[in-house]
mmCIF file of C-alpha atoms and ligand atoms in Angstrom:
data_model
loop_
_atom_site.group_PDB
_atom_site.id
_atom_site.type_symbol
_atom_site.label_atom_id
_atom_site.label_comp_id
_atom_site.label_asym_id
_atom_site.label_seq_id
_atom_site.Cartn_x
_atom_site.Cartn_y
_atom_site.Cartn_z
ATOM 1 C CA MET A 23 -22.263 19.185 -8.599
ATOM 2 C CA SER A 24 -20.205 20.818 -11.377
ATOM 3 C CA THR A 25 -20.134 19.236 -14.869
ATOM 4 C CA ALA A 26 -16.472 20.167 -15.579
ATOM 5 C CA SER A 27 -13.709 17.624 -15.047
ATOM 6 C CA HIS A 28 -11.380 19.129 -12.476
ATOM 7 C CA PRO A 29 -7.676 18.271 -12.513
ATOM 8 C CA VAL A 30 -6.555 16.423 -9.367
ATOM 9 C CA THR A 31 -3.329 16.722 -7.422
ATOM 10 C CA ILE A 32 -1.705 15.599 -4.171
ATOM 11 C CA LEU A 33 -1.598 18.506 -1.713
ATOM 12 C CA GLY A 34 0.173 16.855 1.228
ATOM 13 C CA THR A 35 1.513 13.535 2.518
ATOM 14 C CA GLY A 36 1.982 11.942 5.946
ATOM 15 C CA SER A 37 2.781 8.614 7.602
ATOM 16 C CA SER A 38 2.942 6.888 10.957
ATOM 17 C CA VAL A 39 4.525 3.619 12.037
ATOM 18 C CA PRO A 40 4.531 1.841 15.391
ATOM 19 C CA ALA A 41 7.527 2.453 17.625
ATOM 20 C CA ARG A 42 8.352 -1.226 18.113
ATOM 21 C CA VAL A 43 10.969 -2.620 15.730
ATOM 22 C CA VAL A 44 11.106 -6.391 15.268
ATOM 23 C CA THR A 45 14.285 -7.616 13.584
ATOM 24 C CA ASN A 46 14.785 -10.827 11.599
ATOM 25 C CA GLU A 47 17.085 -11.951 14.400
ATOM 26 C CA GLU A 48 14.243 -11.539 16.938
ATOM 27 C CA LEU A 49 11.854 -13.587 14.749
ATOM 28 C CA SER A 50 14.435 -16.336 14.346
ATOM 29 C CA ARG A 51 14.208 -16.906 18.093
ATOM 30 C CA THR A 52 10.499 -17.843 17.867
ATOM 31 C CA VAL A 53 10.138 -19.557 14.436
ATOM 32 C CA ASP A 54 12.446 -21.774 12.381
ATOM 33 C CA THR A 55 13.962 -19.059 10.181
ATOM 34 C CA SER A 56 17.088 -16.931 9.905
ATOM 35 C CA HIS A 57 18.108 -13.404 8.966
ATOM 36 C CA GLU A 58 19.987 -14.880 5.980
ATOM 37 C CA TRP A 59 16.862 -16.614 4.608
ATOM 38 C CA ILE A 60 14.557 -13.621 5.103
ATOM 39 C CA TYR A 61 16.999 -11.041 3.775
ATOM 40 C CA SER A 62 18.161 -13.046 0.740
ATOM 41 C CA ARG A 63 14.594 -14.078 -0.279
ATOM 42 C CA THR A 64 12.809 -10.784 0.435
ATOM 43 C CA GLY A 65 15.198 -7.896 1.235
ATOM 44 C CA ILE A 66 13.495 -7.358 4.618
ATOM 45 C CA THR A 67 15.665 -6.734 7.684
ATOM 46 C CA GLU A 68 13.047 -5.497 10.167
ATOM 47 C CA ARG A 69 9.395 -4.475 10.461
ATOM 48 C CA ARG A 70 7.245 -2.415 12.852
ATOM 49 C CA ILE A 71 4.685 -4.175 15.027
ATOM 50 C CA ALA A 72 1.811 -2.261 16.605
ATOM 51 C CA GLY A 73 1.283 -2.082 20.357
ATOM 52 C CA THR A 74 -2.152 -2.351 21.937
ATOM 53 C CA ASP A 75 -2.878 1.379 21.537
ATOM 54 C CA GLU A 76 -1.789 1.433 17.879
ATOM 55 C CA SER A 77 -4.948 0.380 16.063
ATOM 56 C CA ALA A 78 -5.408 0.787 12.307
ATOM 57 C CA SER A 79 -7.568 3.867 12.964
ATOM 58 C CA GLU A 80 -5.005 5.353 15.360
ATOM 59 C CA MET A 81 -2.077 4.946 12.948
ATOM 60 C CA GLY A 82 -4.322 6.123 10.100
ATOM 61 C CA ALA A 83 -5.391 9.195 12.070
ATOM 62 C CA ARG A 84 -1.775 10.115 12.849
ATOM 63 C CA ALA A 85 -0.786 9.752 9.179
ATOM 64 C CA GLY A 86 -3.898 11.674 8.126
ATOM 65 C CA ARG A 87 -3.230 14.525 10.567
ATOM 66 C CA ALA A 88 0.305 14.889 9.173
ATOM 67 C CA ALA A 89 -1.000 14.897 5.569
ATOM 68 C CA ILE A 90 -3.627 17.567 6.336
ATOM 69 C CA GLU A 91 -0.966 19.741 7.999
ATOM 70 C CA ALA A 92 1.427 19.252 5.076
ATOM 71 C CA ALA A 93 -1.389 20.305 2.720
ATOM 72 C CA GLY A 94 -1.778 23.522 4.721
ATOM 73 C CA LEU A 95 -5.461 22.805 5.268
ATOM 74 C CA ALA A 96 -7.686 22.927 8.320
ATOM 75 C CA PRO A 97 -9.494 19.663 9.228
ATOM 76 C CA SER A 98 -12.755 21.520 8.506
ATOM 77 C CA GLU A 99 -11.750 21.692 4.811
ATOM 78 C CA ILE A 100 -11.680 17.875 4.352
ATOM 79 C CA ASP A 101 -14.874 16.733 2.594
ATOM 80 C CA ALA A 102 -14.311 12.979 2.607
ATOM 81 C CA VAL A 103 -12.083 10.345 4.164
ATOM 82 C CA ILE A 104 -11.388 7.008 2.518
ATOM 83 C CA ALA A 105 -9.533 4.398 4.566
ATOM 84 C CA CYS A 106 -7.929 1.622 2.532
ATOM 85 C CA THR A 107 -7.424 -1.354 4.827
ATOM 86 C CA MET A 108 -7.919 -5.099 5.124
ATOM 87 C CA THR A 109 -7.305 -4.958 8.872
ATOM 88 C CA PRO A 110 -10.009 -2.519 10.042
ATOM 89 C CA ASP A 111 -10.317 -1.940 13.795
ATOM 90 C CA MET A 112 -13.539 -3.986 13.577
ATOM 91 C CA PRO A 113 -15.845 -5.210 10.761
ATOM 92 C CA PHE A 114 -18.063 -2.171 11.341
ATOM 93 C CA PRO A 115 -18.274 0.734 11.750
ATOM 94 C CA SER A 116 -15.663 1.623 9.157
ATOM 95 C CA THR A 117 -12.140 2.625 10.137
ATOM 96 C CA ALA A 118 -12.738 5.782 8.066
ATOM 97 C CA CYS A 119 -15.518 6.829 10.491
ATOM 98 C CA LEU A 120 -13.151 6.277 13.435
ATOM 99 C CA ILE A 121 -10.442 8.358 11.720
ATOM 100 C CA GLN A 122 -12.989 11.092 10.972
ATOM 101 C CA GLN A 123 -13.895 11.237 14.664
ATOM 102 C CA LYS A 124 -10.256 11.194 15.873
ATOM 103 C CA LEU A 125 -9.315 14.064 13.563
ATOM 104 C CA GLY A 126 -12.472 16.086 14.118
ATOM 105 C CA LEU A 127 -13.285 16.109 10.393
ATOM 106 C CA PRO A 128 -16.622 17.430 9.118
ATOM 107 C CA THR A 129 -19.510 14.958 9.345
ATOM 108 C CA ARG A 130 -19.464 14.208 5.641
ATOM 109 C CA THR A 131 -18.432 11.174 3.577
ATOM 110 C CA ALA A 132 -16.330 8.463 5.275
ATOM 111 C CA PHE A 133 -15.913 4.883 4.094
ATOM 112 C CA ASP A 134 -13.444 1.996 3.915
ATOM 113 C CA LEU A 135 -12.150 0.530 0.677
ATOM 114 C CA GLN A 136 -10.890 -3.041 0.636
ATOM 115 C CA ALA A 137 -8.591 -4.055 -2.189
ATOM 116 C CA ALA A 138 -5.893 -5.613 0.035
ATOM 117 C CA CYS A 139 -2.379 -4.469 -0.890
ATOM 118 C CA SER A 140 -3.720 -2.621 -3.975
ATOM 119 C CA GLY A 141 -6.034 -0.565 -1.751
ATOM 120 C CA PHE A 142 -4.175 2.731 -2.052
ATOM 121 C CA VAL A 143 -4.128 2.749 -5.870
ATOM 122 C CA TYR A 144 -7.814 1.758 -5.921
ATOM 123 C CA GLY A 145 -8.456 4.572 -3.430
ATOM 124 C CA LEU A 146 -6.558 7.000 -5.637
ATOM 125 C CA GLU A 147 -8.826 6.079 -8.552
ATOM 126 C CA VAL A 148 -12.000 6.599 -6.490
ATOM 127 C CA ALA A 149 -10.838 9.796 -4.744
ATOM 128 C CA SER A 150 -9.640 11.292 -8.042
ATOM 129 C CA ALA A 151 -12.980 10.545 -9.678
ATOM 130 C CA LEU A 152 -14.843 12.238 -6.796
ATOM 131 C CA ILE A 153 -12.730 15.374 -7.159
ATOM 132 C CA GLN A 154 -12.803 15.369 -10.974
ATOM 133 C CA ALA A 155 -16.597 15.173 -10.917
ATOM 134 C CA GLY A 156 -16.843 18.047 -8.444
ATOM 135 C CA VAL A 157 -18.480 15.861 -5.768
ATOM 136 C CA HIS A 158 -15.755 16.661 -3.223
ATOM 137 C CA ARG A 159 -13.027 19.299 -3.093
ATOM 138 C CA HIS A 160 -10.557 17.733 -0.626
ATOM 139 C CA VAL A 161 -10.301 13.990 0.053
ATOM 140 C CA LEU A 162 -8.130 12.431 2.757
ATOM 141 C CA LEU A 163 -6.932 9.075 1.427
ATOM 142 C CA VAL A 164 -5.394 6.799 4.052
ATOM 143 C CA GLY A 165 -3.752 3.389 3.741
ATOM 144 C CA THR A 166 -3.515 1.787 7.172
ATOM 145 C CA GLU A 167 -2.854 -1.767 8.275
ATOM 146 C CA ARG A 168 -2.336 -3.662 11.466
ATOM 147 C CA ILE A 169 -1.437 -6.863 9.662
ATOM 148 C CA SER A 170 0.182 -8.290 12.784
ATOM 149 C CA SER A 171 -3.386 -8.943 14.020
ATOM 150 C CA ILE A 172 -4.055 -11.506 11.233
ATOM 151 C CA ILE A 173 -0.631 -13.137 11.096
ATOM 152 C CA ASP A 174 -0.081 -16.696 12.220
ATOM 153 C CA TRP A 175 3.092 -16.167 14.237
ATOM 154 C CA THR A 176 3.840 -19.904 14.009
ATOM 155 C CA ASP A 177 3.841 -19.916 10.175
ATOM 156 C CA ARG A 178 7.348 -19.002 9.029
ATOM 157 C CA SER A 179 6.279 -18.742 5.382
ATOM 158 C CA THR A 180 4.155 -15.643 6.110
ATOM 159 C CA CYS A 181 5.027 -14.163 9.516
ATOM 160 C CA VAL A 182 8.420 -12.869 8.371
ATOM 161 C CA LEU A 183 6.954 -10.880 5.479
ATOM 162 C CA PHE A 184 4.551 -8.344 6.946
ATOM 163 C CA GLY A 185 4.540 -5.250 9.152
ATOM 164 C CA ASP A 186 2.205 -2.544 10.475
ATOM 165 C CA GLY A 187 1.941 1.124 9.537
ATOM 166 C CA ALA A 188 -0.016 3.873 7.795
ATOM 167 C CA GLY A 189 0.419 6.470 5.084
ATOM 168 C CA ALA A 190 -1.914 9.199 3.858
ATOM 169 C CA VAL A 191 -2.320 11.858 1.197
ATOM 170 C CA VAL A 192 -4.703 14.767 0.795
ATOM 171 C CA LEU A 193 -6.053 15.108 -2.733
ATOM 172 C CA GLY A 194 -7.544 18.284 -4.089
ATOM 173 C CA ARG A 195 -8.029 20.279 -7.270
ATOM 174 C CA GLY A 196 -4.895 20.722 -9.373
ATOM 175 C CA VAL A 197 -3.940 23.221 -12.086
ATOM 176 C CA ALA A 198 -3.899 21.042 -15.236
ATOM 177 C CA HIS A 199 -4.740 17.483 -16.312
ATOM 178 C CA ASP A 200 -1.090 16.737 -17.204
ATOM 179 C CA GLN A 201 -0.034 17.658 -13.634
ATOM 180 C CA GLY A 202 -0.757 15.873 -10.361
ATOM 181 C CA VAL A 203 -2.760 12.676 -10.887
ATOM 182 C CA ILE A 204 -2.478 12.051 -14.640
ATOM 183 C CA GLY A 205 -4.062 8.603 -14.751
ATOM 184 C CA VAL A 206 -4.986 5.571 -12.659
ATOM 185 C CA LYS A 207 -5.786 2.057 -13.847
ATOM 186 C CA THR A 208 -6.882 -0.941 -11.785
ATOM 187 C CA GLY A 209 -7.494 -4.639 -12.373
ATOM 188 C CA ALA A 210 -8.923 -7.636 -10.523
ATOM 189 C CA ASP A 211 -9.325 -11.380 -11.014
ATOM 190 C CA GLY A 212 -11.349 -13.226 -8.387
ATOM 191 C CA SER A 213 -10.558 -16.628 -9.892
ATOM 192 C CA ASP A 214 -7.278 -16.603 -7.944
ATOM 193 C CA ALA A 215 -8.868 -15.452 -4.672
ATOM 194 C CA LYS A 216 -7.478 -18.394 -2.721
ATOM 195 C CA LEU A 217 -3.842 -17.668 -3.509
ATOM 196 C CA LEU A 218 -3.903 -15.068 -0.735
ATOM 197 C CA PHE A 219 -6.803 -14.951 1.706
ATOM 198 C CA MET A 220 -8.089 -15.208 5.244
ATOM 199 C CA PRO A 221 -10.757 -17.923 5.382
ATOM 200 C CA GLY A 222 -12.356 -17.080 8.743
ATOM 201 C CA GLY A 223 -14.024 -14.132 10.382
ATOM 202 C CA GLY A 224 -16.356 -13.203 7.546
ATOM 203 C CA SER A 225 -19.963 -14.333 7.076
ATOM 204 C CA SER A 226 -19.050 -17.647 5.417
ATOM 205 C CA VAL A 227 -16.865 -18.821 8.326
ATOM 206 C CA PRO A 228 -17.903 -16.839 11.418
ATOM 207 C CA ALA A 229 -15.750 -17.195 14.500
ATOM 208 C CA SER A 230 -16.323 -20.467 16.329
ATOM 209 C CA ALA A 231 -14.256 -22.747 18.513
ATOM 210 C CA GLU A 232 -13.688 -24.912 15.394
ATOM 211 C CA SER A 233 -12.596 -22.026 13.152
ATOM 212 C CA ILE A 234 -10.140 -20.852 15.797
ATOM 213 C CA ALA A 235 -8.761 -24.357 16.335
ATOM 214 C CA ALA A 236 -8.304 -24.665 12.550
ATOM 215 C CA ARG A 237 -6.365 -21.358 12.521
ATOM 216 C CA GLN A 238 -8.787 -19.907 9.962
ATOM 217 C CA HIS A 239 -8.489 -16.337 11.263
ATOM 218 C CA PHE A 240 -5.007 -15.904 9.864
ATOM 219 C CA LEU A 241 -3.706 -14.840 6.468
ATOM 220 C CA ARG A 242 -2.782 -17.685 4.112
ATOM 221 C CA MET A 243 -0.663 -17.317 1.007
ATOM 222 C CA ASN A 244 0.779 -19.377 -1.815
ATOM 223 C CA GLY A 245 3.852 -17.160 -2.061
ATOM 224 C CA ARG A 246 5.376 -18.677 -5.171
ATOM 225 C CA GLU A 247 2.191 -18.325 -7.280
ATOM 226 C CA VAL A 248 1.496 -14.834 -5.951
ATOM 227 C CA PHE A 249 5.036 -13.813 -6.925
ATOM 228 C CA LYS A 250 4.535 -14.947 -10.549
ATOM 229 C CA HIS A 251 1.174 -13.192 -10.917
ATOM 230 C CA ALA A 252 2.489 -10.010 -9.300
ATOM 231 C CA VAL A 253 5.267 -9.561 -11.822
ATOM 232 C CA LEU A 254 3.090 -10.325 -14.868
ATOM 233 C CA VAL A 255 0.107 -8.108 -14.047
ATOM 234 C CA MET A 256 2.112 -5.149 -12.754
ATOM 235 C CA GLU A 257 4.212 -5.182 -15.942
ATOM 236 C CA GLU A 258 1.112 -5.356 -18.117
ATOM 237 C CA ILE A 259 -0.841 -2.592 -16.366
ATOM 238 C CA ALA A 260 2.202 -0.306 -16.230
ATOM 239 C CA LEU A 261 2.763 -0.613 -19.978
ATOM 240 C CA ASP A 262 -0.974 -0.095 -20.685
ATOM 241 C CA LEU A 263 -1.062 3.051 -18.568
ATOM 242 C CA LEU A 264 2.089 4.511 -20.141
ATOM 243 C CA ARG A 265 0.750 3.746 -23.643
ATOM 244 C CA GLU A 266 -2.615 5.378 -22.864
ATOM 245 C CA HIS A 267 -0.901 8.577 -21.780
ATOM 246 C CA GLY A 268 1.794 8.583 -24.489
ATOM 247 C CA VAL A 269 4.588 8.329 -21.904
ATOM 248 C CA LEU A 270 7.867 6.526 -22.715
ATOM 249 C CA ARG A 271 9.381 4.382 -19.946
ATOM 250 C CA GLY A 272 12.588 6.440 -20.197
ATOM 251 C CA GLU A 273 10.604 9.507 -19.096
ATOM 252 C CA ILE A 274 9.731 7.991 -15.692
ATOM 253 C CA ASP A 275 11.777 9.625 -12.912
ATOM 254 C CA LEU A 276 10.683 7.423 -10.007
ATOM 255 C CA VAL A 277 8.725 4.207 -9.551
ATOM 256 C CA ILE A 278 7.069 3.602 -6.182
ATOM 257 C CA PRO A 279 6.040 -0.055 -6.173
ATOM 258 C CA HIS A 280 4.155 -2.032 -3.546
ATOM 259 C CA GLN A 281 6.810 -3.072 -1.042
ATOM 260 C CA ALA A 282 6.442 -6.864 -0.828
ATOM 261 C CA ASN A 283 9.737 -8.358 -1.976
ATOM 262 C CA PHE A 284 12.846 -6.814 -3.552
ATOM 263 C CA ARG A 285 13.024 -9.787 -5.950
ATOM 264 C CA ILE A 286 9.571 -8.873 -7.324
ATOM 265 C CA ILE A 287 10.750 -5.270 -7.745
ATOM 266 C CA ASP A 288 14.032 -6.345 -9.347
ATOM 267 C CA THR A 289 12.265 -8.662 -11.824
ATOM 268 C CA LEU A 290 9.752 -5.922 -12.632
ATOM 269 C CA ALA A 291 12.565 -3.411 -13.204
ATOM 270 C CA SER A 292 14.225 -5.763 -15.727
ATOM 271 C CA ARG A 293 10.975 -6.546 -17.535
ATOM 272 C CA LEU A 294 9.927 -2.881 -17.711
ATOM 273 C CA GLU A 295 13.483 -1.891 -18.703
ATOM 274 C CA ILE A 296 13.467 0.830 -16.052
ATOM 275 C CA PRO A 297 16.670 0.838 -13.949
ATOM 276 C CA TYR A 298 16.296 -0.554 -10.403
ATOM 277 C CA SER A 299 17.923 2.688 -9.185
ATOM 278 C CA LYS A 300 14.709 4.502 -10.201
ATOM 279 C CA PHE A 301 12.621 2.320 -7.864
ATOM 280 C CA PHE A 302 12.024 3.632 -4.350
ATOM 281 C CA VAL A 303 12.456 0.773 -1.872
ATOM 282 C CA ASN A 304 11.926 0.923 1.892
ATOM 283 C CA LEU A 305 10.694 -2.643 2.490
ATOM 284 C CA ASP A 306 13.989 -3.445 4.239
ATOM 285 C CA ARG A 307 12.718 -1.443 7.260
ATOM 286 C CA TYR A 308 8.977 -2.113 7.150
ATOM 287 C CA GLY A 309 8.292 -5.384 5.308
ATOM 288 C CA ASN A 310 4.975 -5.613 3.484
ATOM 289 C CA THR A 311 2.481 -3.165 5.015
ATOM 290 C CA SER A 312 -0.254 -3.943 2.456
ATOM 291 C CA ALA A 313 -2.421 -0.879 1.673
ATOM 292 C CA ALA A 314 -0.068 1.325 3.720
ATOM 293 C CA SER A 315 2.980 0.372 1.681
ATOM 294 C CA ILE A 316 2.687 2.872 -1.193
ATOM 295 C CA PRO A 317 1.565 5.968 0.789
ATOM 296 C CA LEU A 318 4.226 5.242 3.437
ATOM 297 C CA ALA A 319 6.849 5.025 0.678
ATOM 298 C CA ILE A 320 5.507 8.217 -0.956
ATOM 299 C CA ASP A 321 5.831 10.140 2.310
ATOM 300 C CA GLU A 322 9.363 8.835 2.920
ATOM 301 C CA ALA A 323 10.392 9.608 -0.663
ATOM 302 C CA VAL A 324 9.113 13.198 -0.264
ATOM 303 C CA LYS A 325 10.952 13.637 3.044
ATOM 304 C CA ALA A 326 14.167 12.133 1.623
ATOM 305 C CA GLU A 327 13.792 14.416 -1.452
ATOM 306 C CA ARG A 328 13.841 11.384 -3.732
ATOM 307 C CA LEU A 329 10.394 12.554 -4.858
ATOM 308 C CA ARG A 330 10.696 16.130 -6.090
ATOM 309 C CA PRO A 331 8.458 18.695 -7.779
ATOM 310 C CA GLY A 332 8.042 18.136 -11.513
ATOM 311 C CA GLN A 333 9.030 14.459 -11.450
ATOM 312 C CA LEU A 334 7.026 11.869 -13.352
ATOM 313 C CA VAL A 335 6.125 9.075 -10.926
ATOM 314 C CA LEU A 336 4.703 5.609 -11.521
ATOM 315 C CA LEU A 337 2.909 3.779 -8.688
ATOM 316 C CA LEU A 338 2.503 -0.006 -9.007
ATOM 317 C CA ALA A 339 0.393 -2.159 -6.715
ATOM 318 C CA PHE A 340 -0.542 -5.789 -6.352
ATOM 319 C CA GLY A 341 -2.458 -7.795 -3.761
ATOM 320 C CA ALA A 342 -5.117 -10.261 -2.716
ATOM 321 C CA GLY A 343 -8.254 -10.522 -4.810
ATOM 322 C CA LEU A 344 -6.229 -10.807 -6.893
ATOM 323 C CA THR A 345 -6.100 -7.055 -7.455
ATOM 324 C CA TRP A 346 -3.564 -4.742 -9.036
ATOM 325 C CA GLY A 347 -3.200 -1.157 -10.178
ATOM 326 C CA ALA A 348 -0.949 1.559 -11.564
ATOM 327 C CA ALA A 349 -0.987 5.340 -11.354
ATOM 328 C CA LEU A 350 0.921 8.032 -13.197
ATOM 329 C CA LEU A 351 1.599 11.286 -11.345
ATOM 330 C CA ARG A 352 3.445 14.504 -12.159
ATOM 331 C CA TRP A 353 4.572 15.512 -8.675
ATOM 332 C CA PRO A 354 3.179 18.978 -7.906
ATOM 333 C CA GLY A 355 5.327 22.112 -7.796
ATOM 334 C CA ASN A 356 7.878 23.526 -10.200
ATOM 335 C CA LYS A 357 11.180 21.807 -11.010
HETATM 336 O O1 LIG B 415 1.492 -8.135 -0.800
HETATM 337 C C1 LIG B 415 0.791 -9.103 -1.491
HETATM 338 C C2 LIG B 415 1.571 -9.921 -2.285
HETATM 339 N N1 LIG B 415 2.480 -10.823 -1.636
HETATM 340 C C3 LIG B 415 3.641 -11.029 -2.232
HETATM 341 O O2 LIG B 415 3.945 -10.330 -3.158
HETATM 342 C C4 LIG B 415 4.517 -12.185 -1.812
HETATM 343 C C5 LIG B 415 5.041 -12.883 -3.030
HETATM 344 N N2 LIG B 415 5.874 -14.027 -2.761
HETATM 345 C C6 LIG B 415 7.122 -13.924 -2.241
HETATM 346 O O3 LIG B 415 7.583 -12.851 -1.953
HETATM 347 C C7 LIG B 415 7.928 -15.183 -2.089
HETATM 348 O O4 LIG B 415 7.285 -16.252 -2.762
HETATM 349 C C8 LIG B 415 8.187 -15.596 -0.615
HETATM 350 C C9 LIG B 415 9.168 -14.615 0.019
HETATM 351 C C10 LIG B 415 6.878 -15.610 0.135
HETATM 352 C C11 LIG B 415 8.819 -16.970 -0.547
HETATM 353 O O5 LIG B 415 10.003 -17.040 -1.325
HETATM 354 P P1 LIG B 415 10.254 -18.272 -2.297
HETATM 355 O O6 LIG B 415 11.598 -18.103 -2.857
HETATM 356 O O7 LIG B 415 9.077 -18.320 -3.254
HETATM 357 O O8 LIG B 415 10.255 -19.489 -1.298
HETATM 358 P P2 LIG B 415 9.297 -20.766 -1.251
HETATM 359 O O9 LIG B 415 7.965 -20.409 -0.719
HETATM 360 O O10 LIG B 415 9.342 -21.461 -2.573
HETATM 361 O O11 LIG B 415 10.059 -21.637 -0.186
HETATM 362 C C12 LIG B 415 11.408 -22.106 -0.404
HETATM 363 C C13 LIG B 415 11.862 -22.871 0.816
HETATM 364 C C14 LIG B 415 10.839 -23.915 1.297
HETATM 365 O O12 LIG B 415 11.584 -25.049 1.742
HETATM 366 P P3 LIG B 415 11.726 -26.341 0.799
HETATM 367 O O13 LIG B 415 10.327 -26.799 0.539
HETATM 368 O O14 LIG B 415 12.405 -25.855 -0.439
HETATM 369 O O15 LIG B 415 12.543 -27.258 1.649
HETATM 370 C C15 LIG B 415 10.184 -23.260 2.489
HETATM 371 O O16 LIG B 415 9.711 -24.193 3.425
HETATM 372 O O17 LIG B 415 12.045 -21.967 1.919
HETATM 373 C C16 LIG B 415 11.318 -22.460 3.067
HETATM 374 N N3 LIG B 415 10.886 -21.310 3.842
HETATM 375 C C17 LIG B 415 11.622 -20.734 4.800
HETATM 376 N N4 LIG B 415 12.821 -21.060 5.295
HETATM 377 C C18 LIG B 415 13.317 -20.272 6.283
HETATM 378 C C19 LIG B 415 9.728 -20.589 3.706
HETATM 379 N N5 LIG B 415 9.719 -19.579 4.589
HETATM 380 C C20 LIG B 415 10.867 -19.659 5.289
HETATM 381 C C21 LIG B 415 11.433 -18.873 6.310
HETATM 382 N N6 LIG B 415 12.650 -19.237 6.770
HETATM 383 N N7 LIG B 415 10.811 -17.815 6.831
#
């Protein structure tokens, strides 16, 4: 292991979403809701829902393959794979091991990271530290979720919000510390764990006829409270990160926030005094894809040329735990 701190950058991005589109109109035929309610309260018009062959590892592998190709690397050059997910294919082995096998990656480090919707920013912090310390040279960081598998499709307060998908980046050594990944900051507060959680399926409530009858294997959320916390902690961590790196909010070219609700993003934009037009939003087409939301948005922003070389980018995440995080990136390449 080298003792120098290596700069870290993003070498390539990729994403993959299921083919099946489910519109608000389609949902309104099975639960007591409407396109008007969903769109006006969240900004979502449709989401992707995985088919039987679209597991979290499968979508993650497709996104990962695209990111490795975009990085111009061979699979044999990937030293580690981190899969950020709260909907792994199964409790064990890790989804990262399954992705490693599907992509034919070297038999080195592979593990899952669970920080719910903040997973990708947490993963960025861990992967960056591994590269900075010289432990690994190239890390494949994947955010992949098949949230449809833990949704109670009879609960209108949650089933309209989420969707499936995956996004990935390859991280490697950069040229300078003020380029690529400039800084990452994360936070957590377990005292609000029950604002957003899935009670069953873990070791405290293993699957039983009773737990299934009590619908404990589905996601539960106190949406209104989560909304309030999301805005407050993302504002705070964003300002802390900018202060630490001596960056003024006016210098930010693009904000890629967790895609949960346009009203959260709009409130955040006002509080941070960064124009809403600088926020990349694709939740209208995917809903909330949890740990996949930010890397999926990054890949779309690159492809749409909203995210361009030289731009200063702020990532903002929030999720169950509660967890949250922010990252500051100078997108690689010359202006
Ligand atoms: O990714 C992790 C983080 N998650 C989030 O960031 C989600 C944060 N929270 C939110 O985005 C919003 O709180 C929601 C979109 C979940 C809900 O919006 P809201 O404006 O906070 O609505 P509410 O929960 O206060 O519900 C308002 C009304 C209720 O009816 P009453 O009690 O006022 O008669 C609900 O029963 O809307 C009703 N309602 C619905 N009506 C039609 C809730 N869901 C639906 C629905 N269709 N799907």
